[in-house]
PDB file of C-alpha atoms in Angstrom:
ATOM      1  CA  MET Q 215       0.000   0.000   0.000  1.00 41.00           C
ATOM      2  CA  ALA Q 216       3.047   2.271  -0.090  1.00 42.00           C
ATOM      3  CA  ASP Q 217       2.057   3.720  -3.454  1.00 48.00           C
ATOM      4  CA  HIS Q 218      -1.359   4.813  -2.206  1.00 50.00           C
ATOM      5  CA  PRO Q 219      -1.772   8.474  -1.152  1.00 46.00           C
ATOM      6  CA  PHE Q 220      -2.953   7.273   2.285  1.00 48.00           C
ATOM      7  CA  ALA Q 221       0.452   5.711   2.982  1.00 48.00           C
ATOM      8  CA  ASP Q 222       1.663   8.923   4.645  1.00 46.00           C
ATOM      9  CA  PHE Q 223      -1.235   8.932   7.121  1.00 43.00           C
ATOM     10  CA  GLU Q 224      -1.476   6.978  10.329  1.00 46.00           C
ATOM     11  CA  VAL Q 225      -4.408   4.617   9.851  1.00 47.00           C
ATOM     12  CA  GLY Q 226      -7.546   5.921  11.542  1.00 45.00           C
ATOM     13  CA  ASN Q 227      -6.333   9.487  12.065  1.00 56.00           C
ATOM     14  CA  GLU Q 228      -8.156  12.619  11.007  1.00 73.00           C
ATOM     15  CA  GLY Q 229      -6.149  12.941   7.816  1.00 79.00           C
ATOM     16  CA  LEU Q 230      -7.183   9.516   6.578  1.00 82.00           C
ATOM     17  CA  VAL Q 231     -10.836  10.124   7.408  1.00 93.00           C
ATOM     18  CA  ALA Q 232     -10.732  13.537   5.730  1.00 93.00           C
ATOM     19  CA  THR Q 233      -9.191  12.078   2.568  1.00 92.00           C
ATOM     20  CA  CYS Q 234     -11.810   9.309   2.489  1.00 95.00           C
ATOM     21  CA  LEU Q 235     -14.589  11.872   2.805  1.00 96.00           C
ATOM     22  CA  GLU Q 236     -13.070  14.047   0.095  1.00 96.00           C
ATOM     23  CA  GLU Q 237     -12.883  11.137  -2.355  1.00 96.00           C
ATOM     24  CA  LEU Q 238     -16.352   9.836  -1.501  1.00 97.00           C
ATOM     25  CA  ARG Q 239     -17.904  13.277  -2.009  1.00 96.00           C
ATOM     26  CA  ALA Q 240     -16.115  13.727  -5.312  1.00 96.00           C
ATOM     27  CA  ASP Q 241     -16.378  10.250  -6.821  1.00 95.00           C
ATOM     28  CA  GLY Q 242     -18.907   8.312  -4.759  1.00 94.00           C
ATOM     29  CA  MET Q 243     -18.246   4.657  -3.950  1.00 95.00           C
ATOM     30  CA  ASP Q 244     -16.036   4.129  -7.012  1.00 94.00           C
ATOM     31  CA  CYS Q 245     -12.891   5.617  -5.503  1.00 95.00           C
ATOM     32  CA  ALA Q 246      -9.481   4.590  -4.213  1.00 94.00           C
ATOM     33  CA  SER Q 247     -10.544   5.106  -0.600  1.00 93.00           C
ATOM     34  CA  VAL Q 248     -13.133   2.363  -0.768  1.00 95.00           C
ATOM     35  CA  GLU Q 249     -10.717  -0.009  -2.493  1.00 94.00           C
ATOM     36  CA  LEU Q 250      -8.176   0.588   0.253  1.00 93.00           C
ATOM     37  CA  LEU Q 251     -10.650   0.028   3.082  1.00 94.00           C
ATOM     38  CA  LEU Q 252     -11.837  -3.227   1.518  1.00 95.00           C
ATOM     39  CA  ARG Q 253      -8.231  -4.387   1.138  1.00 94.00           C
ATOM     40  CA  MET Q 254      -7.483  -3.472   4.738  1.00 94.00           C
ATOM     41  CA  ALA Q 255     -10.536  -5.428   5.940  1.00 95.00           C
ATOM     42  CA  LYS Q 256      -9.454  -8.481   3.969  1.00 93.00           C
ATOM     43  CA  GLU Q 257      -5.914  -8.258   5.342  1.00 94.00           C
ATOM     44  CA  GLY Q 258      -7.097  -8.253   8.959  1.00 94.00           C
ATOM     45  CA  GLU Q 259      -7.031  -4.554   9.789  1.00 94.00           C
ATOM     46  CA  GLN Q 260     -10.643  -4.555  11.005  1.00 95.00           C
ATOM     47  CA  ASP Q 261     -10.025  -2.197  13.932  1.00 95.00           C
ATOM     48  CA  GLU Q 262      -8.595   0.444  11.630  1.00 94.00           C
ATOM     49  CA  VAL Q 263     -11.410   0.059   9.111  1.00 96.00           C
ATOM     50  CA  ALA Q 264     -13.980   0.371  11.907  1.00 96.00           C
ATOM     51  CA  ASP Q 265     -12.284   3.535  13.146  1.00 95.00           C
ATOM     52  CA  VAL Q 266     -12.579   5.101   9.698  1.00 96.00           C
ATOM     53  CA  LEU Q 267     -16.148   3.939   9.028  1.00 97.00           C
ATOM     54  CA  GLY Q 268     -17.373   5.057  12.448  1.00 97.00           C
ATOM     55  CA  SER Q 269     -15.731   8.451  12.060  1.00 96.00           C
ATOM     56  CA  ILE Q 270     -17.296   8.884   8.627  1.00 97.00           C
ATOM     57  CA  ALA Q 271     -20.736   7.727   9.797  1.00 97.00           C
ATOM     58  CA  LYS Q 272     -20.994  10.303  12.556  1.00 95.00           C
ATOM     59  CA  GLN Q 273     -20.652  13.144  10.040  1.00 96.00           C
ATOM     60  CA  GLY Q 274     -24.261  12.863   8.839  1.00 96.00           C
ATOM     61  CA  ASN Q 275     -26.887  10.794   7.037  1.00 95.00           C
ATOM     62  CA  GLN Q 276     -25.130  10.649   3.675  1.00 96.00           C
ATOM     63  CA  GLU Q 277     -21.856   9.711   5.303  1.00 97.00           C
ATOM     64  CA  ALA Q 278     -23.549   7.004   7.385  1.00 97.00           C
ATOM     65  CA  GLN Q 279     -24.958   5.585   4.162  1.00 97.00           C
ATOM     66  CA  TRP Q 280     -21.467   5.428   2.658  1.00 97.00           C
ATOM     67  CA  SER Q 281     -20.104   3.671   5.744  1.00 98.00           C
ATOM     68  CA  GLY Q 282     -22.951   1.154   5.742  1.00 97.00           C
ATOM     69  CA  GLU Q 283     -22.520   0.444   2.046  1.00 97.00           C
ATOM     70  CA  ILE Q 284     -18.792  -0.081   2.486  1.00 97.00           C
ATOM     71  CA  LEU Q 285     -19.503  -2.528   5.307  1.00 97.00           C
ATOM     72  CA  LYS Q 286     -21.900  -4.358   2.989  1.00 96.00           C
ATOM     73  CA  MET Q 287     -19.172  -4.488   0.340  1.00 96.00           C
ATOM     74  CA  VAL Q 288     -16.832  -6.107   2.886  1.00 95.00           C
ATOM     75  CA  LEU Q 289     -19.099  -9.160   2.845  1.00 94.00           C
ATOM     76  CA  THR Q 290     -18.248  -9.924  -0.765  1.00 89.00           C
ATOM     77  CA  ALA Q 291     -14.787  -8.355  -1.001  1.00 86.00           C
ATOM     78  CA  SER Q 292     -13.519 -10.672   1.751  1.00 74.00           C
ATOM     79  CA  ALA Q 293     -15.586 -13.684   0.648  1.00 76.00           C
ATOM     80  CA  GLU Q 294     -13.904 -17.073   0.616  1.00 71.00           C
ATOM     81  CA  ARG Q 295     -14.833 -19.919  -1.685  1.00 63.00           C
ATOM     82  CA  ASN Q 296     -16.519 -22.874  -0.002  1.00 59.00           C
ATOM     83  CA  SER Q 297     -14.509 -26.037  -0.575  1.00 56.00           C
ATOM     84  CA  ARG Q 298     -17.660 -28.152  -0.916  1.00 65.00           C
ATOM     85  CA  SER Q 299     -20.036 -25.980  -2.926  1.00 59.00           C
ATOM     86  CA  GLY Q 300     -17.427 -23.989  -4.830  1.00 64.00           C
ATOM     87  CA  ARG Q 301     -19.436 -20.815  -4.153  1.00 72.00           C
ATOM     88  CA  ALA Q 302     -17.976 -17.681  -2.641  1.00 76.00           C
ATOM     89  CA  GLU Q 303     -19.550 -17.210   0.774  1.00 85.00           C
ATOM     90  CA  PRO Q 304     -19.935 -13.746   2.355  1.00 92.00           C
ATOM     91  CA  ASP Q 305     -17.421 -12.985   5.070  1.00 94.00           C
ATOM     92  CA  TYR Q 306     -19.806 -12.325   7.920  1.00 96.00           C
ATOM     93  CA  GLY Q 307     -17.053 -12.738  10.494  1.00 96.00           C
ATOM     94  CA  THR Q 308     -14.994  -9.824   9.193  1.00 96.00           C
ATOM     95  CA  ALA Q 309     -18.055  -7.586   8.876  1.00 97.00           C
ATOM     96  CA  ALA Q 310     -19.159  -8.570  12.398  1.00 98.00           C
ATOM     97  CA  THR Q 311     -15.743  -7.715  13.824  1.00 98.00           C
ATOM     98  CA  ILE Q 312     -15.843  -4.297  12.165  1.00 98.00           C
ATOM     99  CA  LEU Q 313     -19.391  -3.524  13.296  1.00 98.00           C
ATOM    100  CA  ALA Q 314     -18.600  -4.595  16.872  1.00 98.00           C
ATOM    101  CA  CYS Q 315     -15.648  -2.191  16.865  1.00 98.00           C
ATOM    102  CA  VAL Q 316     -17.938   0.580  15.633  1.00 98.00           C
ATOM    103  CA  VAL Q 317     -20.310  -0.192  18.527  1.00 98.00           C
ATOM    104  CA  ASP Q 318     -17.349   0.285  20.869  1.00 96.00           C
ATOM    105  CA  GLN Q 319     -16.829   3.764  19.375  1.00 94.00           C
ATOM    106  CA  GLY Q 320     -20.482   4.623  19.881  1.00 95.00           C
ATOM    107  CA  VAL Q 321     -23.559   2.542  19.221  1.00 97.00           C
ATOM    108  CA  GLU Q 322     -25.207   5.518  17.489  1.00 96.00           C
ATOM    109  CA  ASN Q 323     -22.629   5.226  14.682  1.00 97.00           C
ATOM    110  CA  ALA Q 324     -23.394   1.530  14.208  1.00 97.00           C
ATOM    111  CA  LEU Q 325     -27.117   2.312  14.345  1.00 97.00           C
ATOM    112  CA  SER Q 326     -26.826   4.866  11.551  1.00 96.00           C
ATOM    113  CA  MET Q 327     -24.865   2.407   9.380  1.00 97.00           C
ATOM    114  CA  ALA Q 328     -27.012  -0.693   9.904  1.00 96.00           C
ATOM    115  CA  PRO Q 329     -29.969   0.184   7.596  1.00 94.00           C
ATOM    116  CA  HIS Q 330     -27.552   0.532   4.683  1.00 95.00           C
ATOM    117  CA  VAL Q 331     -26.391  -3.066   5.048  1.00 95.00           C
ATOM    118  CA  LEU Q 332     -29.908  -4.164   4.087  1.00 93.00           C
ATOM    119  CA  VAL Q 333     -30.589  -5.367   0.563  1.00 89.00           C
ATOM    120  CA  TYR Q 334     -33.598  -3.536  -0.834  1.00 84.00           C
ATOM    121  CA  LYS Q 335     -35.777  -5.654  -3.084  1.00 82.00           C
ATOM    122  CA  GLN Q 336     -39.104  -5.031  -4.790  1.00 76.00           C
ATOM    123  CA  GLN Q 337     -41.022  -6.628  -1.925  1.00 77.00           C
ATOM    124  CA  GLY Q 338     -39.125  -4.633   0.705  1.00 79.00           C
ATOM    125  CA  PRO Q 339     -35.855  -4.683   2.668  1.00 87.00           C
ATOM    126  CA  ASP Q 340     -34.097  -8.049   3.042  1.00 92.00           C
ATOM    127  CA  CYS Q 341     -32.339  -8.314   6.398  1.00 94.00           C
ATOM    128  CA  TYR Q 342     -30.612 -11.671   5.783  1.00 95.00           C
ATOM    129  CA  ASP Q 343     -27.060 -10.297   5.527  1.00 96.00           C
ATOM    130  CA  LEU Q 344     -27.466  -7.920   8.469  1.00 97.00           C
ATOM    131  CA  SER Q 345     -28.985 -10.772  10.511  1.00 97.00           C
ATOM    132  CA  LEU Q 346     -25.936 -12.959   9.862  1.00 97.00           C
ATOM    133  CA  VAL Q 347     -23.582 -10.097  10.717  1.00 98.00           C
ATOM    134  CA  LEU Q 348     -25.460  -9.724  14.016  1.00 98.00           C
ATOM    135  CA  GLY Q 349     -25.305 -13.485  14.578  1.00 98.00           C
ATOM    136  CA  TYR Q 350     -21.595 -13.618  13.893  1.00 98.00           C
ATOM    137  CA  MET Q 351     -21.084 -10.900  16.482  1.00 98.00           C
ATOM    138  CA  VAL Q 352     -22.432 -13.445  18.972  1.00 98.00           C
ATOM    139  CA  LYS Q 353     -20.275 -16.196  17.465  1.00 98.00           C
ATOM    140  CA  ILE Q 354     -17.039 -14.209  17.865  1.00 98.00           C
ATOM    141  CA  GLY Q 355     -17.789 -13.363  21.489  1.00 98.00           C
ATOM    142  CA  LYS Q 356     -19.366  -9.951  20.943  1.00 98.00           C
ATOM    143  CA  ALA Q 357     -22.898 -10.807  22.095  1.00 97.00           C
ATOM    144  CA  LYS Q 358     -23.048  -7.700  24.289  1.00 96.00           C
ATOM    145  CA  HIS Q 359     -22.250  -5.568  21.250  1.00 97.00           C
ATOM    146  CA  ALA Q 360     -24.990  -7.271  19.215  1.00 98.00           C
ATOM    147  CA  THR Q 361     -27.403  -6.683  22.083  1.00 97.00           C
ATOM    148  CA  GLN Q 362     -26.415  -3.019  22.327  1.00 96.00           C
ATOM    149  CA  LEU Q 363     -27.223  -2.620  18.645  1.00 97.00           C
ATOM    150  CA  ILE Q 364     -30.578  -4.420  18.914  1.00 97.00           C
ATOM    151  CA  ARG Q 365     -31.502  -2.327  21.960  1.00 95.00           C
ATOM    152  CA  ALA Q 366     -30.584   0.862  20.089  1.00 96.00           C
ATOM    153  CA  ILE Q 367     -32.654  -0.215  17.082  1.00 96.00           C
ATOM    154  CA  CYS Q 368     -35.678  -0.843  19.284  1.00 95.00           C
ATOM    155  CA  ALA Q 369     -35.271   2.491  21.097  1.00 94.00           C
ATOM    156  CA  ASP Q 370     -34.800   4.620  17.977  1.00 93.00           C
ATOM    157  CA  ASP Q 371     -37.830   6.906  17.647  1.00 89.00           C
ATOM    158  CA  THR Q 372     -36.532   8.924  14.693  1.00 87.00           C
ATOM    159  CA  PRO Q 373     -38.537   8.703  11.436  1.00 84.00           C
ATOM    160  CA  GLN Q 374     -35.920   6.384   9.948  1.00 82.00           C
ATOM    161  CA  GLY Q 375     -35.744   4.419  13.169  1.00 86.00           C
ATOM    162  CA  GLN Q 376     -39.501   3.867  13.215  1.00 86.00           C
ATOM    163  CA  SER Q 377     -39.346   2.209   9.800  1.00 84.00           C
ATOM    164  CA  PHE Q 378     -36.258   0.195  10.698  1.00 90.00           C
ATOM    165  CA  LYS Q 379     -37.049  -1.040  14.223  1.00 91.00           C
ATOM    166  CA  SER Q 380     -39.642  -3.578  13.043  1.00 90.00           C
ATOM    167  CA  LEU Q 381     -36.763  -5.468  11.447  1.00 90.00           C
ATOM    168  CA  ALA Q 382     -35.220  -6.236  14.860  1.00 94.00           C
ATOM    169  CA  PRO Q 383     -37.455  -9.263  15.551  1.00 96.00           C
ATOM    170  CA  CYS Q 384     -37.140 -10.300  11.903  1.00 96.00           C
ATOM    171  CA  MET Q 385     -33.363 -10.334  12.231  1.00 97.00           C
ATOM    172  CA  LEU Q 386     -33.548 -12.701  15.192  1.00 98.00           C
ATOM    173  CA  GLY Q 387     -36.213 -14.739  13.426  1.00 98.00           C
ATOM    174  CA  THR Q 388     -34.022 -15.043  10.341  1.00 97.00           C
ATOM    175  CA  LEU Q 389     -31.263 -16.493  12.500  1.00 98.00           C
ATOM    176  CA  ILE Q 390     -33.733 -19.017  13.935  1.00 98.00           C
ATOM    177  CA  ASP Q 391     -34.993 -20.018  10.493  1.00 98.00           C
ATOM    178  CA  TRP Q 392     -31.382 -20.650   9.448  1.00 97.00           C
ATOM    179  CA  GLN Q 393     -30.732 -22.930  12.438  1.00 97.00           C
ATOM    180  CA  HIS Q 394     -29.049 -20.371  14.654  1.00 98.00           C
ATOM    181  CA  LEU Q 395     -31.454 -20.279  17.590  1.00 98.00           C
ATOM    182  CA  ASP Q 396     -28.438 -20.168  19.896  1.00 98.00           C
ATOM    183  CA  TRP Q 397     -27.320 -16.821  18.454  1.00 98.00           C
ATOM    184  CA  ALA Q 398     -30.808 -15.291  18.509  1.00 98.00           C
ATOM    185  CA  SER Q 399     -31.559 -16.467  22.037  1.00 98.00           C
ATOM    186  CA  GLU Q 400     -28.200 -15.183  23.289  1.00 97.00           C
ATOM    187  CA  VAL Q 401     -29.172 -11.648  22.278  1.00 97.00           C
ATOM    188  CA  VAL Q 402     -32.425 -11.911  24.249  1.00 97.00           C
ATOM    189  CA  ARG Q 403     -30.542 -13.595  27.114  1.00 96.00           C
ATOM    190  CA  GLN Q 404     -28.275 -10.549  27.288  1.00 95.00           C
ATOM    191  CA  LEU Q 405     -31.347  -8.299  27.432  1.00 95.00           C
ATOM    192  CA  CYS Q 406     -32.721 -10.362  30.320  1.00 94.00           C
ATOM    193  CA  THR Q 407     -29.418 -10.341  32.209  1.00 91.00           C
ATOM    194  CA  PRO Q 408     -28.843  -7.668  34.860  1.00 84.00           C
ATOM    195  CA  SER Q 409     -26.634  -4.991  33.311  1.00 72.00           C
ATOM    196  CA  GLY Q 410     -24.325  -2.429  34.855  1.00 66.00           C
ATOM    197  CA  THR Q 411     -27.402  -0.703  36.274  1.00 63.00           C
ATOM    198  CA  GLY Q 412     -28.452  -3.944  37.914  1.00 69.00           C
ATOM    199  CA  GLN Q 413     -31.699  -4.209  35.970  1.00 81.00           C
ATOM    200  CA  PRO Q 414     -32.498  -6.579  33.081  1.00 89.00           C
ATOM    201  CA  ASP Q 415     -34.261  -5.044  30.078  1.00 92.00           C
ATOM    202  CA  TYR Q 416     -37.423  -7.144  29.974  1.00 95.00           C
ATOM    203  CA  ALA Q 417     -39.295  -4.322  28.245  1.00 95.00           C
ATOM    204  CA  CYS Q 418     -37.128  -4.528  25.108  1.00 96.00           C
ATOM    205  CA  ALA Q 419     -37.079  -8.324  25.161  1.00 97.00           C
ATOM    206  CA  GLY Q 420     -40.864  -8.439  25.602  1.00 97.00           C
ATOM    207  CA  TRP Q 421     -41.420  -6.025  22.723  1.00 97.00           C
ATOM    208  CA  ILE Q 422     -39.273  -8.159  20.409  1.00 98.00           C
ATOM    209  CA  LEU Q 423     -41.143 -11.349  21.315  1.00 98.00           C
ATOM    210  CA  ALA Q 424     -44.492  -9.572  20.928  1.00 98.00           C
ATOM    211  CA  GLN Q 425     -43.466  -8.484  17.446  1.00 97.00           C
ATOM    212  CA  CYS Q 426     -42.656 -12.095  16.590  1.00 98.00           C
ATOM    213  CA  VAL Q 427     -46.296 -12.944  17.354  1.00 98.00           C
ATOM    214  CA  PHE Q 428     -47.467  -9.864  15.432  1.00 97.00           C
ATOM    215  CA  PHE Q 429     -45.610 -11.193  12.388  1.00 96.00           C
ATOM    216  CA  SER Q 430     -47.427 -14.529  12.833  1.00 97.00           C
ATOM    217  CA  ARG Q 431     -44.276 -16.281  14.048  1.00 97.00           C
ATOM    218  CA  PRO Q 432     -44.958 -17.184  17.678  1.00 98.00           C
ATOM    219  CA  ASP Q 433     -42.612 -20.131  17.070  1.00 98.00           C
ATOM    220  CA  TRP Q 434     -39.694 -17.675  16.999  1.00 98.00           C
ATOM    221  CA  ALA Q 435     -40.646 -16.367  20.430  1.00 98.00           C
ATOM    222  CA  ALA Q 436     -41.338 -19.861  21.759  1.00 98.00           C
ATOM    223  CA  GLY Q 437     -37.947 -21.102  20.573  1.00 98.00           C
ATOM    224  CA  ILE Q 438     -36.207 -18.245  22.351  1.00 98.00           C
ATOM    225  CA  CYS Q 439     -38.203 -18.853  25.552  1.00 98.00           C
ATOM    226  CA  HIS Q 440     -37.323 -22.558  25.456  1.00 97.00           C
ATOM    227  CA  ALA Q 441     -33.634 -21.700  25.038  1.00 97.00           C
ATOM    228  CA  LEU Q 442     -33.743 -19.274  27.975  1.00 97.00           C
ATOM    229  CA  ALA Q 443     -35.500 -21.835  30.159  1.00 96.00           C
ATOM    230  CA  HIS Q 444     -32.840 -24.417  29.275  1.00 95.00           C
ATOM    231  CA  ALA Q 445     -29.945 -22.060  30.089  1.00 93.00           C
ATOM    232  CA  PRO Q 446     -31.425 -19.150  32.056  1.00 93.00           C
ATOM    233  CA  PRO Q 447     -29.518 -15.942  32.704  1.00 91.00           C
ATOM    234  CA  ALA Q 448     -28.976 -14.773  36.273  1.00 87.00           C
ATOM    235  CA  ALA Q 449     -32.224 -14.052  38.146  1.00 86.00           C
ATOM    236  CA  TYR Q 450     -34.241 -14.868  35.008  1.00 93.00           C
ATOM    237  CA  SER Q 451     -38.032 -14.865  35.272  1.00 94.00           C
ATOM    238  CA  GLN Q 452     -40.074 -16.218  32.388  1.00 96.00           C
ATOM    239  CA  GLU Q 453     -43.155 -14.824  34.096  1.00 96.00           C
ATOM    240  CA  ARG Q 454     -41.702 -11.310  33.955  1.00 96.00           C
ATOM    241  CA  LEU Q 455     -40.717 -11.773  30.323  1.00 97.00           C
ATOM    242  CA  LEU Q 456     -44.192 -12.904  29.284  1.00 97.00           C
ATOM    243  CA  HIS Q 457     -45.717 -10.094  31.342  1.00 97.00           C
ATOM    244  CA  SER Q 458     -43.568  -7.686  29.330  1.00 97.00           C
ATOM    245  CA  VAL Q 459     -44.863  -9.295  26.128  1.00 98.00           C
ATOM    246  CA  ALA Q 460     -48.435  -8.622  27.251  1.00 97.00           C
ATOM    247  CA  ALA Q 461     -47.566  -5.074  28.311  1.00 97.00           C
ATOM    248  CA  ALA Q 462     -46.003  -4.366  24.906  1.00 95.00           C
ATOM    249  CA  SER Q 463     -48.975  -5.693  22.958  1.00 94.00           C
ATOM    250  CA  ASP Q 464     -51.952  -7.636  24.212  1.00 91.00           C
ATOM    251  CA  PRO Q 465     -52.327 -10.403  26.825  1.00 92.00           C
ATOM    252  CA  SER Q 466     -53.277 -12.806  24.056  1.00 96.00           C
ATOM    253  CA  PHE Q 467     -49.785 -12.482  22.554  1.00 97.00           C
ATOM    254  CA  ALA Q 468     -48.218 -14.031  25.665  1.00 97.00           C
ATOM    255  CA  GLN Q 469     -50.823 -16.799  25.465  1.00 96.00           C
ATOM    256  CA  HIS Q 470     -49.892 -17.452  21.824  1.00 97.00           C
ATOM    257  CA  ILE Q 471     -46.268 -17.895  22.884  1.00 98.00           C
ATOM    258  CA  MET Q 472     -47.175 -20.265  25.713  1.00 96.00           C
ATOM    259  CA  HIS Q 473     -49.335 -22.292  23.316  1.00 96.00           C
ATOM    260  CA  ALA Q 474     -46.464 -22.503  20.818  1.00 97.00           C
ATOM    261  CA  MET Q 475     -44.126 -23.628  23.603  1.00 96.00           C
ATOM    262  CA  ARG Q 476     -46.473 -26.467  24.477  1.00 94.00           C
ATOM    263  CA  GLY Q 477     -46.823 -27.409  20.814  1.00 80.00           C
TER     264      GLY Q 477
END
């Protein structure tokens, strides 16, 4: 990378971020800055890439879109070919590492980037890739970071946040449908675990499970409840969780979950 104009900058410093912004504003995504960041991600410099993307994202909505789109490009730029299928598989682990580092900088930066990792199709946004990035955050030992992001999504009352927050239960449900109940349930387990304030966040967990029922997938909620019952977090109360489901929606929603658990 010595021949690149960024070679004179310390990675992650203000000069590098400023040069990235200058190139993105002039040329859009088809610029040397993006190529360099993708190469850095592939070569294992995830912390540095996260520093740049987080710094860019906090500049504003357009900049957050660029950061999110670059993170989405990491999935394919760092893809490795599966030895069995021969297909190139997205590198969710690298993207998860980067996003977790951005959460460390400030969850609001990760929150502003996340919607731009979605794939927008004719029938609406597809959260598959973002779901797997979230799941891989759990896999690499960053479950608290994944939970911070989910909590921020659910608490975002901005106009964009209102349209995006309904995807939170769908992201966990997507993980369940793809045989990753352990990852999805770990996020809810973290919500139901006493935090630094000493209080578990049953309200957020209950809202997510209620939304699962709203989307006609009480089996998602039931699967998570079964997983929590099998390996409960400290001071866990299923009664409190189901009460939070009822408080976030309707008492019948908690009954739907209990019925699905018995089924």
